[in-house]
Each structure stands twice: as C-alpha cells, then as structure tokens.
Amino acid sequence: MSKSVQVEVVLSNSERLPVVDVWLVIDVLRASTVIVSWFAAGGEELYPAESVNSARLLAEQLRREGKNPILMGEQNAIAPQGFDLGNSPLEITTELVRKNSCAVIATTNGTVAMLKAASTGAPVLIASARNARASLFAALSRGRRIGILCSGRKGRPAWDDTLCAGLLAARLSEQFPDVHLADSARLALLAWAGAKDFKSSLASADHAIFLEKIGFGDDVAFAGEIDAARVVPELYELPDGDGMRAVLKLAADKPYLPDNLSPLSRDSGAGVSVAGAPAFGAENVFFAGARYKKLHKGKLRYKRGA
Ligand code: MLT
C-alpha cells in the first residue's frame, strides 16, 4: 500500500498550481490561524471571500437566506469599515462563536489562496503552525501528492508561511524517509532547518514586524504555538443557484494511516487518535459528520463576487 509521499510547496498565491491530491493552505499571519481558532472555539461554518466587497455581497445574500453571518477580515491588517471583527485570532472566543455560528471572512492573501486552491478541484485543508500535526494527518488520508500553498504577501513569498511549510515538510520527511521533496519544498525545509527557534524566527518576518508595529504583536506569538490546536478546517462546496459556494467546515472523515507510520509525536508528546484508527496518545484530532459534499472530482464552480 505504501507509496512514497510527494511534497510540493507553492511559495505565494501568484504562482501556477501543480496537480496534487490535496492542498494544505497556509497563512500563518494570520488568516489560517484565525480560521483554525474559529473552529477550535466551536465555530460551525465560515464563508471565505476573495475581497472585502464580495464578502459584503455574500453576507447580504446569506441574510436573505435566513442566516445571520458576522463579517470578519482585514485590509492592511485592520478591520474594513462595517466589519464586525478584524483578523486577530485573539478576538475569537467560545462566547463569540456560540453567539455567531456563521461568518464571512475576507483577507488580503489567505482567503484568495484558499479559493485559488479550491478551483483546482482537489480537497483543500486549512493549515497553520497551531494545527500542524492534525492537518498532516488529514492530508495523508486524502492522498500522497501533498501540495502546500503558502498565501505569501501580495503575490510574493513570505518568510512566515515558508517557515511553516518547512515545518510540515520536515515532519513528512521524518515520517517518510523515501519522501520526494520538490525543489520548492526543499527551500521551505531549509528555512525551517535554519531557524533555531520557530517563534522568534516567525517574529522576524516582514509581516510580523508590521503587525508588531501596529499593535498585533500578541497575534504573532499566538500564531507561533505549534500543535496547540487539533482541528482541521476543510473547504466544502454548496450549490448556489447555477454555481457553487465555498464554505469552511471541520474536515469529515477517517484519515488513512500508512503502514509504516510511527508516532509523529516524538517532539511534542501530543498524540492523535481517530475513530477506527490506531491511537497515539490520549488526545483527539476533531472530525465532524459529513453533511456537505467534499471538493472531489469536480471543479469548484463558485460564483465570483457573490
Ligand atoms: C492576509 O490574508 O493577508 C493576512 O491574513 C493579513 C493579516 O491578517 O494581517
């Protein structure tokens, strides 16, 4: 059964996307960290939009459909006018998501990258340093050609996302000695291997320095806590008139555990156990019941601008 794992890293969302079996989309600072925090706090669904304007339009449409979404996201790292929330993971509380189970999110790079990955038709999972382990397990259950899409910064590579991609590539290399790392994955691995300390290296990224300057330094520290969350958000598609609409929910299936899998918890001691799968330690990665069609075998034909 065991086929070698292949890892592709795309360093920014302006690059052409290779064919893979599954996408792990990263925007450590801060979109994917926020999205993971939303579901870790018990959030139910999040609608990613590619711009502030399309987020407003989508929220209106969802209200017409009887939902009551809040609007969250950023422009230049702060909340756009009329939005309920900005893009700080520290604003996400269990009380907030209990009151508001549905939200629309638009960010400069992260949500754009997620929708770009979705347009390939391959499953899309949301990864960050906080759910690094859980996201790798979910990805391995969907195939062997793993694509790691770094959102980057305005179409350019970003140190924070590349570092996190390096962390994921390092874990897969540890796990699968016969792993094939594409050149881009080796670059990311170099970034990770060269970082003595993940948190301080993350804080040296251009966007981290900018966030620190405008008062969001705590967000950077929070984003740097590896394996602090065990949720894996996944992009699903909903029929929407003649098109499809993308929605983020918790991933929903049993992961595939390769024969030669040894615990990935050597370094952190946080284990993984999934229904029907061998247990590695006490805690669980959280998966929910599948109510929505997964992004499989069909391109996501979501309606632009709605
Ligand atoms: C982005 O998508 O560009 C980031 O999430 C921006 C931010 O939150 O600062």
Short mmCIF file of C-alpha atoms and ligand atoms in Angstrom, two decimals:
data_model
loop_
_atom_site.label_atom_id
_atom_site.label_comp_id
_atom_site.label_asym_id
_atom_site.label_seq_id
_atom_site.Cartn_x
_atom_site.Cartn_y
_atom_site.Cartn_z
CA MET A 1 0.00 0.00 0.00
CA SER A 2 2.74 2.42 0.95
CA LYS A 3 3.56 4.74 -1.98
CA SER A 4 6.14 7.46 -1.37
CA VAL A 5 4.80 10.81 -0.37
CA GLN A 6 5.49 13.72 -2.73
CA VAL A 7 5.55 17.25 -1.37
CA GLU A 8 5.13 20.40 -3.45
CA VAL A 9 5.37 23.84 -1.88
CA VAL A 10 3.96 26.89 -3.67
CA LEU A 11 5.59 29.98 -2.16
CA SER A 12 2.88 32.53 -2.95
CA ASN A 13 -0.65 32.59 -4.32
CA SER A 14 0.50 34.26 -7.55
CA GLU A 15 2.29 31.08 -8.69
CA ARG A 16 0.87 28.43 -11.04
CA LEU A 17 -0.50 25.48 -9.06
CA PRO A 18 0.80 21.94 -9.77
CA VAL A 19 -1.53 18.90 -9.76
CA VAL A 20 -1.76 17.38 -6.27
CA ASP A 21 -4.11 15.07 -4.36
CA VAL A 22 -4.74 17.55 -1.57
CA TRP A 23 -3.92 21.15 -0.66
CA LEU A 24 -2.74 22.44 2.70
CA VAL A 25 -3.26 26.20 2.52
CA ILE A 26 -1.16 28.25 4.94
CA ASP A 27 -1.47 31.89 6.01
CA VAL A 28 0.19 31.83 9.42
CA LEU A 29 -0.13 35.60 9.87
CA ARG A 30 -3.00 35.48 10.19
CA ALA A 31 -5.90 34.11 8.12
CA SER A 32 -5.33 30.35 8.60
CA THR A 33 -4.51 30.87 12.29
CA VAL A 34 -7.81 32.77 12.69
CA ILE A 35 -9.79 30.10 10.83
CA VAL A 36 -8.29 27.29 12.93
CA SER A 37 -9.10 29.33 16.06
CA TRP A 38 -12.70 29.80 14.91
CA PHE A 39 -13.28 26.04 14.68
CA ALA A 40 -11.22 25.31 17.81
CA ALA A 41 -13.61 27.63 19.67
CA GLY A 42 -16.58 25.65 18.32
CA GLY A 43 -17.44 27.69 15.24
CA GLU A 44 -19.60 25.87 12.68
CA GLU A 45 -19.09 27.49 9.32
CA LEU A 46 -17.02 30.20 7.67
CA TYR A 47 -17.53 31.54 4.15
CA PRO A 48 -14.25 32.69 2.58
CA ALA A 49 -14.50 35.61 0.15
CA GLU A 50 -11.80 36.88 -2.16
CA SER A 51 -12.38 40.58 -1.43
CA VAL A 52 -14.00 42.90 1.09
CA ASN A 53 -16.66 43.81 -1.44
CA SER A 54 -17.52 40.21 -2.31
CA ALA A 55 -17.68 39.47 1.43
CA ARG A 56 -20.27 42.19 1.93
CA LEU A 57 -22.34 40.88 -1.01
CA LEU A 58 -22.12 37.30 0.23
CA ALA A 59 -23.18 38.32 3.75
CA GLU A 60 -26.23 40.10 2.32
CA GLN A 61 -27.15 37.01 0.33
CA LEU A 62 -26.74 34.75 3.37
CA ARG A 63 -29.03 37.09 5.36
CA ARG A 64 -31.63 36.82 2.60
CA GLU A 65 -31.32 33.05 3.06
CA GLY A 66 -32.09 33.42 6.75
CA LYS A 67 -28.55 33.11 8.08
CA ASN A 68 -27.05 35.80 10.30
CA PRO A 69 -23.36 35.91 9.43
CA ILE A 70 -20.88 38.25 11.04
CA LEU A 71 -18.31 39.91 8.80
CA MET A 72 -14.65 39.42 9.68
CA GLY A 73 -11.31 40.09 7.98
CA GLU A 74 -8.82 42.80 7.18
CA GLN A 75 -7.45 45.34 4.78
CA ASN A 76 -3.89 46.41 5.65
CA ALA A 77 -4.31 44.20 8.72
CA ILE A 78 -7.20 46.17 10.21
CA ALA A 79 -10.97 45.60 10.10
CA PRO A 80 -12.60 47.15 7.00
CA GLN A 81 -15.39 49.62 7.58
CA GLY A 82 -18.61 47.98 8.70
CA PHE A 83 -16.97 44.66 9.56
CA ASP A 84 -17.83 43.12 12.93
CA LEU A 85 -14.34 41.79 13.51
CA GLY A 86 -10.79 42.27 12.23
CA ASN A 87 -8.40 39.38 11.64
CA SER A 88 -6.90 38.83 15.06
CA PRO A 89 -7.11 35.22 16.34
CA LEU A 90 -7.25 36.66 19.87
CA GLU A 91 -10.67 38.15 19.08
CA ILE A 92 -12.10 34.64 18.58
CA THR A 93 -13.74 33.39 21.79
CA THR A 94 -16.07 30.49 22.53
CA GLU A 95 -18.69 33.03 23.57
CA LEU A 96 -18.39 34.86 20.24
CA VAL A 97 -18.79 31.68 18.14
CA ARG A 98 -21.59 30.40 20.39
CA LYS A 99 -23.50 33.60 19.60
CA ASN A 100 -22.43 33.67 15.93
CA SER A 101 -22.00 30.21 14.40
CA CYS A 102 -21.72 31.63 10.89
CA ALA A 103 -19.33 34.21 9.46
CA VAL A 104 -17.94 35.54 6.20
CA ILE A 105 -14.18 36.18 6.10
CA ALA A 106 -12.11 38.19 3.60
CA THR A 107 -8.37 38.79 3.88
CA THR A 108 -5.70 40.13 1.54
CA ASN A 109 -3.84 36.88 0.83
CA GLY A 110 -5.25 33.93 2.81
CA THR A 111 -8.82 33.68 1.53
CA VAL A 112 -7.63 34.40 -2.02
CA ALA A 113 -5.20 31.47 -1.78
CA MET A 114 -7.89 29.14 -0.35
CA LEU A 115 -10.28 29.85 -3.21
CA LYS A 116 -7.48 29.51 -5.75
CA ALA A 117 -6.60 26.06 -4.38
CA ALA A 118 -10.31 25.16 -4.44
CA SER A 119 -10.55 25.96 -8.14
CA THR A 120 -8.20 23.02 -8.84
CA GLY A 121 -10.86 20.56 -7.67
CA ALA A 122 -8.52 18.91 -5.13
CA PRO A 123 -9.54 18.81 -1.44
CA VAL A 124 -8.48 21.93 0.46
CA LEU A 125 -7.46 21.84 4.12
CA ILE A 126 -6.51 24.85 6.24
CA ALA A 127 -3.10 24.55 7.91
CA SER A 128 -1.12 26.67 10.34
CA ALA A 129 1.57 26.06 12.95
CA ARG A 130 -1.20 25.65 15.55
CA ASN A 131 -2.76 22.62 13.80
CA ALA A 132 0.38 21.36 12.01
CA ARG A 133 0.07 17.77 13.20
CA ALA A 134 -3.67 17.43 12.75
CA SER A 135 -3.55 18.93 9.25
CA LEU A 136 -0.83 16.46 8.16
CA PHE A 137 -2.90 13.52 9.29
CA ALA A 138 -5.93 14.78 7.46
CA ALA A 139 -3.84 15.40 4.31
CA LEU A 140 -2.34 11.89 4.40
CA SER A 141 -5.85 10.49 4.45
CA ARG A 142 -6.51 12.16 1.12
CA GLY A 143 -3.51 11.13 -0.92
CA ARG A 144 0.22 11.02 -1.34
CA ARG A 145 0.82 14.08 -3.51
CA ILE A 146 0.61 16.82 -0.92
CA GLY A 147 0.58 20.44 -2.04
CA ILE A 148 1.41 23.14 0.49
CA LEU A 149 0.17 26.53 -0.73
CA CYS A 150 1.72 29.50 1.05
CA SER A 151 -0.54 32.55 0.77
CA GLY A 152 2.50 34.84 0.78
CA ARG A 153 2.28 38.62 0.89
CA LYS A 154 0.74 40.46 -2.04
CA GLY A 155 1.89 37.85 -4.57
CA ARG A 156 5.38 37.48 -3.10
CA PRO A 157 6.87 34.76 -0.87
CA ALA A 158 6.57 35.44 2.87
CA TRP A 159 9.03 34.15 5.49
CA ASP A 160 6.25 33.22 7.96
CA ASP A 161 4.35 30.94 5.55
CA THR A 162 7.56 29.46 4.10
CA LEU A 163 8.78 28.62 7.61
CA CYS A 164 5.51 26.85 8.43
CA ALA A 165 5.65 24.97 5.11
CA GLY A 166 9.17 23.92 6.15
CA LEU A 167 7.83 22.58 9.46
CA LEU A 168 5.28 20.44 7.59
CA ALA A 169 7.87 19.24 5.05
CA ALA A 170 10.27 18.37 7.90
CA ARG A 171 7.64 16.27 9.65
CA LEU A 172 6.77 14.43 6.44
CA SER A 173 10.47 13.82 5.77
CA GLU A 174 10.90 12.43 9.28
CA GLN A 175 7.89 10.23 8.77
CA PHE A 176 8.58 9.03 5.27
CA PRO A 177 12.32 8.55 4.62
CA ASP A 178 11.51 7.93 0.95
CA VAL A 179 9.57 11.16 0.65
CA HIS A 180 10.06 13.15 -2.57
CA LEU A 181 10.50 16.86 -1.85
CA ALA A 182 10.13 19.12 -4.86
CA ASP A 183 12.75 21.89 -5.08
CA SER A 184 10.29 24.38 -3.58
CA ALA A 185 9.74 22.03 -0.63
CA ARG A 186 13.49 21.78 -0.10
CA LEU A 187 13.68 25.59 0.02
CA ALA A 188 10.99 25.66 2.70
CA LEU A 189 12.78 22.88 4.58
CA LEU A 190 15.98 24.97 4.54
CA ALA A 191 14.10 27.88 6.10
CA TRP A 192 12.80 25.58 8.87
CA ALA A 193 16.16 23.86 9.41
CA GLY A 194 17.90 27.22 9.65
CA ALA A 195 15.53 28.55 12.30
CA LYS A 196 16.91 27.90 15.78
CA ASP A 197 13.62 28.87 17.36
CA PHE A 198 10.33 28.82 15.45
CA LYS A 199 8.64 31.62 17.38
CA SER A 200 11.49 34.11 17.16
CA SER A 201 12.08 33.25 13.52
CA LEU A 202 8.39 33.80 12.81
CA ALA A 203 8.56 37.16 14.58
CA SER A 204 11.36 38.22 12.20
CA ALA A 205 9.07 38.01 9.15
CA ASP A 206 8.21 41.28 7.37
CA HIS A 207 4.51 40.93 8.12
CA ALA A 208 5.21 40.05 11.76
CA ILE A 209 7.27 43.22 12.19
CA PHE A 210 4.43 45.21 10.60
CA LEU A 211 1.83 43.58 12.86
CA GLU A 212 4.00 44.25 15.92
CA LYS A 213 4.31 47.90 14.86
CA ILE A 214 0.54 48.37 14.64
CA GLY A 215 -0.16 46.60 17.94
CA PHE A 216 -0.84 42.99 16.94
CA GLY A 217 2.38 41.51 18.35
CA ASP A 218 0.43 39.08 20.55
CA ASP A 219 -1.14 37.62 17.42
CA VAL A 220 2.33 36.69 16.18
CA ALA A 221 3.21 34.90 19.44
CA PHE A 222 -0.15 33.08 19.39
CA ALA A 223 0.34 32.01 15.76
CA GLY A 224 3.73 30.51 16.68
CA GLU A 225 2.38 27.90 19.13
CA ILE A 226 2.96 24.61 17.26
CA ASP A 227 0.28 21.87 17.62
CA ALA A 228 -1.78 23.94 20.07
CA ALA A 229 -5.00 23.08 18.17
CA ARG A 230 -6.39 19.79 16.89
CA VAL A 231 -8.98 20.95 14.40
CA VAL A 232 -8.71 20.69 10.64
CA PRO A 233 -10.93 23.08 8.68
CA GLU A 234 -11.81 21.91 5.15
CA LEU A 235 -13.36 23.68 2.19
CA TYR A 236 -16.67 22.28 1.01
CA GLU A 237 -18.93 23.40 -1.77
CA LEU A 238 -22.60 24.24 -1.54
CA PRO A 239 -24.91 24.50 -4.53
CA ASP A 240 -25.69 28.18 -5.01
CA GLY A 241 -28.07 28.96 -7.88
CA ASP A 242 -26.18 27.97 -11.06
CA GLY A 243 -22.86 27.96 -9.26
CA MET A 244 -21.26 26.63 -6.11
CA ARG A 245 -20.35 28.49 -2.96
CA ALA A 246 -17.31 27.62 -0.87
CA VAL A 247 -17.76 27.09 2.86
CA LEU A 248 -15.27 26.06 5.52
CA LYS A 249 -16.31 23.37 7.97
CA LEU A 250 -14.45 20.85 10.09
CA ALA A 251 -12.88 18.07 7.98
CA ALA A 252 -15.04 14.99 7.96
CA ASP A 253 -13.54 11.53 7.51
CA LYS A 254 -11.26 8.85 8.91
CA PRO A 255 -7.63 9.57 7.98
CA TYR A 256 -5.55 7.00 6.11
CA LEU A 257 -2.65 5.87 8.31
CA PRO A 258 0.22 4.47 6.21
CA ASP A 259 1.63 1.05 7.29
CA ASN A 260 4.98 2.49 8.36
CA LEU A 261 3.51 5.38 10.33
CA SER A 262 5.32 5.88 13.60
CA PRO A 263 4.00 8.42 16.09
CA LEU A 264 4.55 11.94 14.83
CA SER A 265 4.58 12.97 18.48
CA ARG A 266 8.26 12.32 19.08
CA ASP A 267 8.93 16.01 19.60
CA SER A 268 5.75 17.30 21.30
CA GLY A 269 4.15 14.33 23.02
CA ALA A 270 0.69 15.43 21.81
CA GLY A 271 -0.84 12.27 20.34
CA VAL A 272 -3.51 11.57 17.75
CA SER A 273 -6.40 9.14 17.83
CA VAL A 274 -9.22 8.98 15.29
CA ALA A 275 -12.24 6.68 15.26
CA GLY A 276 -11.14 3.29 13.90
CA ALA A 277 -7.51 4.36 13.73
CA PRO A 278 -4.64 3.19 15.97
CA ALA A 279 -4.22 5.56 18.93
CA PHE A 280 -1.04 7.56 19.50
CA GLY A 281 -1.65 9.12 22.90
CA ALA A 282 -4.83 10.37 24.60
CA GLU A 283 -5.96 13.41 22.73
CA ASN A 284 -8.05 13.54 19.58
CA VAL A 285 -7.96 15.36 16.35
CA PHE A 286 -11.51 16.59 15.90
CA PHE A 287 -13.54 15.45 12.86
CA ALA A 288 -17.26 16.14 12.34
CA GLY A 289 -20.06 14.35 10.47
CA ALA A 290 -20.06 14.98 6.70
CA ARG A 291 -23.11 16.96 5.69
CA TYR A 292 -21.59 18.72 2.74
CA LYS A 293 -20.19 17.38 -0.48
CA LYS A 294 -16.39 17.33 -0.37
CA LEU A 295 -14.38 19.06 -3.08
CA HIS A 296 -13.68 15.93 -5.04
CA LYS A 297 -13.67 15.00 -8.69
CA GLY A 298 -15.11 18.27 -9.78
CA LYS A 299 -14.01 21.83 -10.06
CA LEU A 300 -15.42 24.33 -7.61
CA ARG A 301 -17.62 26.49 -9.78
CA TYR A 302 -18.33 29.16 -7.21
CA LYS A 303 -19.87 32.38 -8.41
CA ARG A 304 -17.31 35.21 -8.42
CA GLY A 305 -18.24 38.30 -6.47
CA ALA A 306 -21.18 36.60 -4.62
C1 MLT B 1 -3.73 38.00 4.85
O1 MLT B 1 -4.56 37.22 4.40
O2 MLT B 1 -3.08 38.72 4.14
C2 MLT B 1 -3.42 38.10 6.30
O3 MLT B 1 -4.22 37.24 6.98
C3 MLT B 1 -3.39 39.51 6.71
C4 MLT B 1 -3.41 39.75 8.19
O4 MLT B 1 -4.19 39.16 8.88
O5 MLT B 1 -2.63 40.56 8.68
#
